[in-house]
Short mmCIF file of C-alpha atoms in Angstrom, two decimals:
data_model
loop_
_atom_site.label_atom_id
_atom_site.label_comp_id
_atom_site.label_asym_id
_atom_site.label_seq_id
_atom_site.Cartn_x
_atom_site.Cartn_y
_atom_site.Cartn_z
CA UNK A 217 14.40 47.57 47.18
CA UNK A 218 14.01 43.85 46.60
CA UNK A 219 16.39 41.47 48.30
CA UNK A 220 18.95 39.66 46.15
CA UNK A 221 17.04 36.41 46.50
CA UNK A 222 13.80 38.07 45.43
CA UNK A 223 15.48 39.64 42.43
CA UNK A 224 17.04 36.33 41.52
CA UNK A 225 13.72 34.53 41.55
CA UNK A 226 12.18 37.17 39.28
CA UNK A 227 14.78 36.76 36.54
CA UNK A 228 15.07 33.84 34.13
CA UNK A 229 18.44 32.05 34.14
CA UNK A 230 21.16 33.32 31.83
CA UNK A 231 21.43 29.93 30.19
CA UNK A 232 18.40 27.98 29.02
CA UNK A 233 19.84 24.95 30.78
CA UNK A 234 19.68 24.59 34.58
CA UNK A 235 22.94 24.64 36.55
CA UNK A 236 24.73 21.31 36.14
CA UNK A 237 24.55 18.94 39.11
CA UNK A 238 27.72 17.86 40.89
CA UNK A 239 29.95 16.15 38.32
CA UNK A 240 31.04 12.59 38.88
CA UNK A 241 33.36 12.08 35.91
CA UNK A 242 37.03 11.35 36.44
CA UNK A 243 38.01 14.53 34.60
CA UNK A 244 36.12 16.77 37.00
CA UNK A 245 37.27 14.85 40.07
CA UNK A 246 40.81 16.08 39.39
CA UNK A 247 39.76 19.50 40.69
CA UNK A 248 39.07 20.27 44.29
CA UNK A 249 36.97 23.46 44.14
CA UNK A 250 38.92 26.27 45.77
CA UNK A 251 37.59 27.90 48.90
CA UNK A 252 37.98 31.31 47.26
CA UNK A 253 38.27 32.72 43.74
CA UNK A 254 39.37 36.23 42.84
CA UNK A 255 38.33 37.34 39.34
CA UNK A 256 40.23 40.36 38.02
CA UNK A 257 38.12 42.12 35.42
CA UNK A 258 34.34 42.38 35.04
CA UNK A 259 34.01 42.35 31.27
CA UNK A 260 32.30 39.55 29.37
CA UNK A 261 34.79 36.85 30.39
CA UNK A 262 34.99 37.86 34.05
CA UNK A 263 31.36 38.63 34.76
CA UNK A 264 29.90 35.61 32.96
CA UNK A 265 32.36 33.30 34.70
CA UNK A 266 31.46 34.70 38.10
CA UNK A 267 27.79 34.10 37.29
CA UNK A 268 28.38 30.55 36.06
CA UNK A 269 30.49 29.55 39.06
CA UNK A 270 28.00 31.05 41.51
CA UNK A 271 25.33 28.67 40.19
CA UNK A 272 27.40 25.48 40.21
CA UNK A 273 26.90 22.99 43.02
CA UNK A 274 30.61 22.17 43.12
CA UNK A 275 31.37 25.82 43.97
CA UNK A 276 28.57 26.30 46.49
CA UNK A 277 31.08 26.84 49.29
CA UNK A 278 33.49 28.95 47.24
CA UNK A 279 33.78 32.66 47.97
CA UNK A 280 33.75 34.59 44.68
CA UNK A 281 35.15 38.11 44.44
CA UNK A 282 35.26 40.32 41.35
CA UNK A 283 37.55 43.34 41.22
CA UNK A 284 37.70 45.95 38.48
CA UNK A 285 38.52 49.57 37.75
CA UNK A 286 35.04 50.98 38.41
CA UNK A 287 34.05 54.48 37.34
CA UNK A 288 35.21 56.76 40.19
CA UNK A 289 31.99 58.76 39.86
CA UNK A 290 29.88 55.60 40.07
CA UNK A 291 31.85 52.93 41.97
CA UNK A 292 28.91 50.54 42.26
CA UNK A 293 28.68 49.96 38.49
CA UNK A 294 30.83 47.40 36.68
CA UNK A 295 32.68 47.18 34.33
CA UNK A 296 34.60 50.45 33.89
CA UNK A 297 33.17 52.74 31.19
CA UNK A 298 36.26 52.39 28.98
CA UNK A 299 36.01 48.59 28.87
CA UNK A 300 35.67 47.08 25.39
CA UNK A 301 32.34 45.54 26.40
CA UNK A 302 30.75 48.94 27.11
CA UNK A 303 29.55 50.62 23.91
CA UNK A 304 26.46 51.41 21.88
CA UNK A 305 26.72 48.30 19.74
CA UNK A 306 28.47 45.03 18.95
CA UNK A 307 27.88 42.67 16.01
CA UNK A 308 26.10 39.41 16.90
CA UNK A 309 26.88 36.78 14.29
CA UNK A 310 27.50 33.08 13.79
CA UNK A 311 29.42 33.98 10.64
CA UNK A 312 32.80 32.33 11.28
CA UNK A 313 35.14 30.33 9.04
CA UNK A 314 35.78 27.99 11.97
CA UNK A 315 32.82 25.68 12.60
CA UNK A 316 33.52 25.50 16.36
CA UNK A 317 33.08 29.25 16.84
CA UNK A 318 30.16 29.32 14.39
CA UNK A 319 28.30 26.66 16.39
CA UNK A 320 29.02 28.36 19.74
CA UNK A 321 27.82 31.71 18.36
CA UNK A 322 24.66 30.09 17.00
CA UNK A 323 24.03 28.72 20.49
CA UNK A 324 24.44 32.22 21.90
CA UNK A 325 22.09 33.68 19.27
CA UNK A 326 19.25 31.58 20.62
CA UNK A 327 19.45 33.60 23.83
CA UNK A 328 19.99 36.93 22.10
CA UNK A 329 16.64 36.28 20.41
CA UNK A 330 14.82 35.98 23.74
CA UNK A 331 12.58 39.02 23.43
CA UNK A 332 9.11 37.91 24.56
CA UNK A 333 9.72 38.86 28.21
CA UNK A 334 11.21 42.18 29.38
CA UNK A 335 13.91 40.27 31.25
CA UNK A 336 14.98 38.36 28.14
CA UNK A 337 18.50 39.17 26.99
CA UNK A 338 17.33 40.53 23.64
CA UNK A 339 14.40 42.55 25.02
CA UNK A 340 14.09 46.30 25.50
CA UNK A 341 16.25 47.08 22.47
CA UNK A 342 19.25 45.07 23.63
CA UNK A 343 19.25 43.00 20.40
CA UNK A 344 18.25 43.89 16.84
CA UNK A 345 18.25 41.21 14.15
CA UNK A 346 18.96 43.59 11.30
CA UNK A 347 20.87 41.07 9.23
CA UNK A 348 24.58 41.11 8.43
CA UNK A 349 26.03 41.82 4.99
CA UNK A 350 29.46 40.18 4.99
CA UNK A 351 31.62 41.19 2.03
CA UNK A 352 35.23 41.08 0.84
CA UNK A 353 37.41 42.60 -1.86
CA UNK A 354 39.28 40.75 -4.58
CA UNK A 355 38.41 38.37 -7.40
CA UNK A 356 34.90 37.06 -6.86
CA UNK A 357 34.32 33.32 -7.28
CA UNK A 358 32.38 32.30 -10.40
CA UNK A 359 28.59 32.15 -9.85
CA UNK A 360 27.49 28.80 -8.50
CA UNK A 361 30.90 27.91 -7.07
CA UNK A 362 30.18 25.17 -4.47
CA UNK A 363 31.13 25.54 -0.84
CA UNK A 364 32.05 22.84 1.66
CA UNK A 365 29.81 23.15 4.72
CA UNK A 366 30.76 22.51 8.33
CA UNK A 367 34.33 23.69 7.82
CA UNK A 368 36.83 23.93 10.64
CA UNK A 369 39.76 26.06 9.51
CA UNK A 370 43.08 24.77 10.81
CA UNK A 371 45.56 27.35 9.46
CA UNK A 372 43.84 30.71 9.82
CA UNK A 373 47.02 32.62 9.00
CA UNK A 374 46.63 31.86 5.31
CA UNK A 375 43.06 33.17 5.05
CA UNK A 376 42.22 36.23 2.98
CA UNK A 377 39.13 38.32 3.62
CA UNK A 378 37.46 36.49 0.73
CA UNK A 379 38.38 33.12 2.24
CA UNK A 380 36.93 34.19 5.59
CA UNK A 381 33.69 35.25 3.92
CA UNK A 382 33.39 32.08 1.84
CA UNK A 383 34.06 29.71 4.74
CA UNK A 384 31.67 31.69 6.94
CA UNK A 385 28.97 31.41 4.30
CA UNK A 386 29.48 27.64 4.22
CA UNK A 387 29.18 27.32 7.99
CA UNK A 388 26.05 29.45 8.43
CA UNK A 389 24.42 27.52 5.57
CA UNK A 390 25.28 24.31 7.38
CA UNK A 391 23.82 25.58 10.66
CA UNK A 392 20.57 26.61 8.94
CA UNK A 393 20.34 23.59 6.65
CA UNK A 394 17.82 21.71 8.79
CA UNK A 395 15.26 24.52 8.54
CA UNK A 396 14.38 25.77 5.01
CA UNK A 397 12.82 28.90 6.49
CA UNK A 398 16.09 29.86 8.18
CA UNK A 399 18.19 28.87 5.17
CA UNK A 400 16.09 31.18 2.99
CA UNK A 401 17.31 34.16 5.04
CA UNK A 402 20.90 33.59 3.88
CA UNK A 403 21.46 34.86 0.35
CA UNK A 404 24.56 35.16 -1.80
CA UNK A 405 25.49 38.57 -3.19
CA UNK A 406 27.70 37.53 -6.14
CA UNK A 407 28.60 41.01 -7.40
CA UNK A 408 28.62 44.69 -6.52
CA UNK A 409 25.10 45.26 -7.83
CA UNK A 410 23.72 42.53 -5.56
CA UNK A 411 25.67 43.94 -2.60
CA UNK A 412 24.29 47.42 -3.28
CA UNK A 413 20.75 46.09 -3.45
CA UNK A 414 21.13 44.14 -0.19
CA UNK A 415 22.60 47.14 1.63
CA UNK A 416 19.80 49.49 0.57
CA UNK A 417 21.62 52.75 1.32
CA UNK A 418 22.69 53.58 -2.23
CA UNK A 419 26.23 52.54 -1.33
CA UNK A 420 28.26 49.37 -1.65
CA UNK A 421 31.51 47.69 -0.61
CA UNK A 422 33.39 44.59 -1.69
CA UNK A 423 33.13 42.43 -4.80
CA UNK A 424 31.40 39.37 -3.31
CA UNK A 425 29.50 38.58 -0.18
CA UNK A 426 26.29 37.32 1.30
CA UNK A 427 23.58 38.61 3.59
CA UNK A 428 22.64 36.61 6.66
CA UNK A 429 19.26 37.65 8.00
CA UNK A 430 19.89 35.59 11.14
CA UNK A 431 22.63 37.92 12.41
CA UNK A 432 22.38 41.41 13.85
CA UNK A 433 23.76 43.62 16.61
CA UNK A 434 23.41 44.22 20.34
CA UNK A 435 23.46 47.30 22.54
CA UNK A 436 26.63 46.33 24.38
CA UNK A 437 26.39 48.74 27.30
CA UNK A 438 22.75 47.87 28.00
CA UNK A 439 23.52 44.14 27.74
CA UNK A 440 26.36 44.41 30.25
CA UNK A 441 24.06 46.31 32.63
CA UNK A 442 21.51 43.51 32.21
CA UNK A 443 24.18 40.92 33.02
CA UNK A 444 25.52 42.86 36.00
CA UNK A 445 22.01 43.06 37.45
CA UNK A 446 21.67 39.27 37.22
CA UNK A 447 25.06 38.65 38.79
CA UNK A 448 24.23 41.00 41.66
CA UNK A 449 20.89 39.25 42.08
CA UNK A 450 22.65 35.95 42.84
CA UNK A 451 23.73 37.47 46.14
CA UNK A 452 26.88 35.35 46.15
CA UNK A 453 29.48 37.54 44.49
CA UNK A 454 31.52 40.25 46.20
CA UNK A 455 32.46 43.27 44.10
CA UNK A 456 35.51 45.41 44.85
CA UNK A 457 36.30 48.69 43.09
CA UNK A 458 40.03 49.16 42.70
CA UNK A 459 43.02 48.88 40.42
CA UNK A 460 45.25 45.82 40.64
CA UNK A 461 48.92 46.80 40.70
CA UNK A 462 50.40 43.30 40.61
CA UNK A 463 49.76 39.68 41.47
CA UNK A 464 50.95 38.37 44.83
CA UNK A 465 52.76 35.04 44.95
CA UNK A 466 54.62 32.70 47.22
CA UNK A 467 57.22 30.84 45.19
CA UNK A 468 55.45 29.61 42.08
CA UNK A 469 51.97 29.90 43.61
CA UNK A 470 49.81 32.96 43.01
CA UNK A 471 48.09 33.89 46.25
CA UNK A 472 46.16 37.05 45.38
CA UNK A 473 46.47 40.60 44.12
CA UNK A 474 47.88 43.83 45.50
CA UNK A 475 45.89 46.97 44.70
CA UNK A 476 47.30 50.38 43.85
CA UNK A 477 46.14 51.68 47.27
CA UNK A 478 48.10 48.96 49.08
CA UNK A 479 45.24 46.60 49.88
CA UNK A 480 45.85 42.90 49.28
CA UNK A 481 43.09 40.50 48.22
CA UNK A 482 43.96 36.86 48.79
CA UNK A 483 42.42 33.80 47.11
CA UNK A 484 43.12 30.15 46.42
CA UNK A 485 42.55 30.73 42.70
CA UNK A 486 43.13 33.99 40.83
CA UNK A 487 41.55 34.41 37.40
CA UNK A 488 42.92 37.27 35.31
CA UNK A 489 40.34 38.38 32.76
CA UNK A 490 41.30 42.01 32.37
CA UNK A 491 40.95 42.19 28.60
CA UNK A 492 43.53 44.46 26.97
CA UNK A 493 44.89 45.30 30.44
CA UNK A 494 45.84 41.65 31.14
CA UNK A 495 49.40 42.11 29.85
CA UNK A 496 50.13 44.51 32.71
CA UNK A 497 49.69 41.67 35.21
CA UNK A 498 50.72 38.51 33.33
CA UNK A 499 53.45 38.22 30.71
CA UNK A 500 51.70 37.45 27.41
CA UNK A 501 54.73 37.81 25.16
CA UNK A 502 54.02 36.11 21.85
CA UNK A 503 50.50 35.19 22.92
CA UNK A 504 48.41 38.35 23.11
CA UNK A 505 48.84 42.09 22.72
CA UNK A 506 46.64 45.14 23.33
CA UNK A 507 45.60 46.86 20.10
CA UNK A 508 43.50 50.01 19.74
CA UNK A 509 40.67 50.14 17.20
CA UNK A 510 38.98 53.28 15.87
CA UNK A 511 35.27 54.03 16.28
CA UNK A 512 33.34 57.09 15.12
CA UNK A 513 29.79 58.24 15.80
CA UNK A 514 27.70 60.65 13.69
CA UNK A 515 24.47 62.26 14.84
CA UNK A 516 21.53 61.88 12.45
CA UNK A 517 18.28 63.75 11.97
CA UNK A 518 15.06 61.72 12.36
CA UNK A 519 14.67 61.82 8.57
CA UNK A 520 18.17 60.46 7.99
CA UNK A 521 17.66 57.70 10.54
CA UNK A 522 14.40 56.74 8.82
CA UNK A 523 16.25 56.49 5.49
CA UNK A 524 18.67 53.97 7.02
CA UNK A 525 16.20 52.16 9.26
CA UNK A 526 16.21 48.95 7.23
CA UNK A 527 19.91 48.64 6.42
CA UNK A 528 21.80 45.58 7.71
CA UNK A 529 25.12 45.64 9.50
CA UNK A 530 27.81 45.71 6.81
CA UNK A 531 31.33 44.39 7.41
CA UNK A 532 34.08 44.32 4.79
CA UNK A 533 36.54 41.62 5.86
CA UNK A 534 39.29 42.90 3.57
CA UNK A 535 39.35 46.47 4.92
CA UNK A 536 37.93 45.68 8.38
CA UNK A 537 35.52 48.61 7.97
CA UNK A 538 31.96 48.20 9.18
CA UNK A 539 28.83 50.19 9.91
CA UNK A 540 26.03 49.30 12.31
CA UNK A 541 22.46 50.52 11.65
CA UNK A 542 21.52 53.74 13.44
CA UNK A 543 19.72 53.84 16.75
CA UNK A 544 18.55 56.83 18.80
CA UNK A 545 19.83 59.23 16.17
CA UNK A 546 23.41 57.91 16.08
CA UNK A 547 25.27 56.04 13.32
CA UNK A 548 28.40 54.07 14.27
CA UNK A 549 31.31 53.50 11.88
CA UNK A 550 34.29 51.38 12.97
CA UNK A 551 37.31 49.41 11.82
CA UNK A 552 38.27 45.86 12.82
CA UNK A 553 41.96 46.20 12.03
CA UNK A 554 45.48 45.28 13.08
CA UNK A 555 45.11 48.26 15.38
CA UNK A 556 47.42 50.66 17.18
CA UNK A 557 50.05 49.63 19.71
CA UNK A 558 50.74 51.70 22.81
CA UNK A 559 54.13 50.58 24.25
CA UNK A 560 54.13 51.47 27.93
CA UNK A 561 57.05 51.19 30.35
CA UNK A 562 55.99 49.46 33.55
CA UNK A 563 57.32 50.11 37.03
CA UNK A 564 56.55 46.49 37.94
CA UNK A 565 57.15 43.69 35.45
CA UNK A 566 54.18 41.42 34.71
CA UNK A 567 54.27 37.99 36.29
CA UNK A 568 56.46 35.62 34.28
CA UNK A 569 58.35 38.32 32.41
CA UNK A 570 62.04 37.75 31.79
CA UNK A 571 62.58 41.51 31.48
CA UNK A 572 63.30 43.45 34.65
CA UNK A 573 61.29 46.63 35.29
CA UNK A 574 61.44 49.49 34.53
CA UNK A 575 62.75 48.28 31.16
CA UNK A 576 59.63 46.19 30.52
CA UNK A 577 57.45 47.79 27.83
CA UNK A 578 53.99 46.38 27.14
CA UNK A 579 51.27 47.65 24.82
CA UNK A 580 48.49 48.85 27.12
CA UNK A 581 45.26 50.78 26.55
CA UNK A 582 45.13 54.55 26.49
CA UNK A 583 41.57 55.77 26.96
CA UNK A 584 39.65 58.93 27.76
CA UNK A 585 39.57 57.94 31.44
CA UNK A 586 43.29 58.68 31.63
CA UNK A 587 43.33 61.34 28.88
CA UNK A 588 39.97 63.12 28.46
CA UNK A 589 41.28 64.96 25.36
CA UNK A 590 42.12 61.74 23.49
CA UNK A 591 40.88 61.57 19.89
CA UNK A 592 41.41 58.94 17.21
CA UNK A 593 44.42 59.49 14.93
CA UNK A 594 43.82 61.26 11.60
CA UNK A 595 44.70 58.04 9.73
CA UNK A 596 41.88 56.20 11.45
CA UNK A 597 39.35 59.03 11.13
CA UNK A 598 40.03 59.25 7.39
CA UNK A 599 39.45 55.52 6.99
CA UNK A 600 36.14 55.76 8.86
CA UNK A 601 35.14 58.63 6.60
CA UNK A 602 35.99 56.49 3.56
CA UNK A 603 33.70 53.74 4.86
CA UNK A 604 30.88 56.25 5.32
CA UNK A 605 31.25 57.59 1.77
CA UNK A 606 31.25 54.07 0.30
CA UNK A 607 28.65 52.35 2.43
CA UNK A 608 26.22 55.14 3.37
CA UNK A 609 26.65 57.85 0.73
CA UNK A 610 23.97 60.25 1.92
CA UNK A 611 25.01 63.72 0.66
CA UNK A 612 24.03 65.33 3.97
CA UNK A 613 26.48 63.11 5.86
CA UNK A 614 29.46 63.50 3.58
CA UNK A 615 31.26 66.20 5.58
CA UNK A 616 29.37 66.03 8.86
CA UNK A 617 31.86 65.87 11.74
CA UNK A 618 31.91 62.96 14.14
CA UNK A 619 29.97 63.76 17.30
CA UNK A 620 32.32 61.40 19.17
CA UNK A 621 35.26 59.14 18.49
CA UNK A 622 36.75 56.37 20.58
CA UNK A 623 39.66 53.96 20.65
CA UNK A 624 38.40 50.52 21.67
CA UNK A 625 41.06 48.12 22.95
CA UNK A 626 41.28 44.44 21.99
CA UNK A 627 43.43 41.71 23.49
CA UNK A 628 44.64 40.23 20.20
CA UNK A 629 46.07 36.74 19.69
CA UNK A 630 47.88 35.52 16.53
CA UNK A 631 44.97 33.31 15.44
CA UNK A 632 42.10 35.26 17.07
CA UNK A 633 41.50 32.25 19.34
CA UNK A 634 40.82 33.03 22.99
CA UNK A 635 43.26 32.14 25.78
CA UNK A 636 41.27 30.27 28.46
CA UNK A 637 43.60 28.10 30.50
CA UNK A 638 45.60 27.59 33.67
CA UNK A 639 49.03 29.19 33.61
CA UNK A 640 51.58 26.44 32.96
CA UNK A 641 54.17 27.78 35.43
CA UNK A 642 52.20 29.33 38.28
CA UNK A 643 49.81 27.39 40.47
CA UNK A 644 46.62 29.12 41.47
CA UNK A 645 46.54 31.25 38.31
CA UNK A 646 43.94 30.99 35.55
CA UNK A 647 43.88 33.33 32.53
CA UNK A 648 40.88 34.19 30.35
CA UNK A 649 41.80 36.78 27.76
CA UNK A 650 42.57 37.21 24.05
CA UNK A 651 39.08 38.39 23.06
CA UNK A 652 40.54 39.45 19.68
CA UNK A 653 37.62 41.78 19.13
CA UNK A 654 34.97 39.09 18.71
CA UNK A 655 34.11 37.80 22.20
CA UNK A 656 31.11 39.94 23.10
CA UNK A 657 28.55 37.94 21.10
CA UNK A 658 29.26 34.91 23.30
CA UNK A 659 28.01 36.68 26.43
CA UNK A 660 25.12 34.21 27.03
CA UNK A 661 27.30 31.09 26.82
CA UNK A 662 31.00 31.80 27.36
CA UNK A 663 30.87 31.87 31.18
CA UNK A 664 29.73 28.25 31.31
CA UNK A 665 32.53 27.25 28.93
CA UNK A 666 35.16 29.05 31.02
CA UNK A 667 33.76 27.42 34.16
CA UNK A 668 34.10 24.06 32.40
CA UNK A 669 37.78 24.75 31.72
CA UNK A 670 38.32 25.78 35.35
CA UNK A 671 36.77 22.43 36.31
CA UNK A 672 39.20 20.60 33.99
CA UNK A 673 36.72 19.98 31.20
CA UNK A 674 37.61 22.12 28.20
CA UNK A 675 35.01 21.65 25.44
CA UNK A 676 36.59 19.14 23.02
CA UNK A 677 36.12 21.39 20.02
CA UNK A 678 38.23 24.09 21.67
CA UNK A 679 41.08 21.92 22.95
CA UNK A 680 44.17 23.30 21.25
CA UNK A 681 42.42 26.56 20.42
CA UNK A 682 42.06 28.00 23.93
CA UNK A 683 45.25 26.54 25.41
CA UNK A 684 48.17 28.52 26.77
CA UNK A 685 50.27 28.52 23.63
CA UNK A 686 53.92 29.22 24.41
CA UNK A 687 56.22 28.38 27.29
CA UNK A 688 57.59 31.47 28.99
CA UNK A 689 60.91 32.63 27.56
CA UNK A 690 60.48 30.83 24.23
CA UNK A 691 63.14 32.45 22.03
CA UNK A 692 61.15 31.64 18.90
CA UNK A 693 58.26 33.87 19.90
CA UNK A 694 57.51 36.60 17.40
CA UNK A 695 55.46 39.77 17.62
CA UNK A 696 51.71 39.18 17.81
CA UNK A 697 49.82 40.09 14.65
CA UNK A 698 46.32 38.71 14.28
CA UNK A 699 46.09 36.92 10.94
CA UNK A 700 42.71 35.24 10.65
CA UNK A 701 41.49 36.85 7.42
CA UNK A 702 39.28 39.47 9.09
CA UNK A 703 41.66 42.39 9.65
CA UNK A 704 42.25 45.57 7.69
CA UNK A 705 44.66 48.47 8.01
CA UNK A 706 48.43 48.36 8.54
CA UNK A 707 50.13 46.17 11.18
CA UNK A 708 52.37 47.72 13.82
CA UNK A 709 51.12 51.31 13.90
CA UNK A 710 52.24 53.09 17.07
CA UNK A 711 49.48 55.18 18.64
CA UNK A 712 51.70 58.03 19.84
CA UNK A 713 53.29 58.34 16.39
CA UNK A 714 49.92 58.47 14.64
CA UNK A 715 48.56 60.98 17.16
CA UNK A 716 51.65 63.10 16.58
CA UNK A 717 50.97 63.19 12.86
CA UNK A 718 47.57 64.73 13.52
CA UNK A 719 49.26 67.63 15.30
CA UNK A 720 51.63 68.45 12.43
#
């Protein structure tokens, strides 16, 4: 087996840019790099940040440790198999109504397209540029209605699915405007007939949309394995398999984490990037909440897969329903919705909570790791079936049962902006969460951005978007419902209630 240094030299860097040299600006000088960093969670935020920090000169003498709930049957593989970042597929798109996210995603797409070398991120089937058909329901704009390009949406809460689609169209047109060849791959679908023709399955969805040939999808599980291999190859990062029970602190300073087996890991800086599990460790009241999203998988024959081989990803922003093109004989149907809540009573209150345990109830993930018999609720399965009938109406698939279903857990914020910031009340604590179901595509670039924030240099375009939003104990805080124009379904569904309905 090759040594870590040998492996590292054989792999191209995650970013196209070399590691930044020691910073001399006044903003970076405010930070004295900690002697040790503990990163809780090895999903996209955690693993990419560990990688970015390990390559920065300022952190050359910093010990970096990553801890996560590894698979008990395979403790040397991260992240855990029920993590949101581990799946057959995730949409890769720059199609955002907010120009800041659109530009960052376009930057990431450059690396997803690296397919000429086996070690490139997009190689070996990890990325497929199938195109994305983005549609919405409701009154369609008149043909030829102009759009304003380069839009940054300020109040996302007032967006409809149609607004989201229209603003996204404007932004991807702006990004591609300097290259006529790229711009030609983005085409309006002004009515249902045009949508049906672009989809190519005989089905349709929505009343208006556009197809962006520059977007596609990634094999999420394979991409995370690719990333984990690179992080390991750095030879600088310690991995610990275990479950964090609570954060350790001295006064208002976080000093480490206590594991469920009693071990304590200490560090000068603790970064919590545990995705939908973050709320178990840090009080996120009013800022983020864990929501469960339904996914279904249907096995196809080789003939059926061939029939659908040239379809794009289709996403209806009004219903949240989407389908990703088949691969290896499997078709995935899913819903990007308000999601299910799973209120869970904790024995230990999360840090910063004003509620004393065991009364504290937080929505936390329920997955097949803790309940191997878990299925998606009937309500969700029926909605997935509706998407299949509308979008891919092959007669042979109409009543075919799902070969597998899954509940994927988001960490949702009210605006779908990430939370990437130091905790305002606890020293030594940094939080990176609030993926809101759209973080995976940023895998090639988000670690560097998080590392910038740790160093006191939040990208200007994300100042105010990624900040810690509410002071602890703010009485005006309301329940978190993501309203950015992209969600379908019904807000506030309780998972146990919906599962109970399926049994009646």
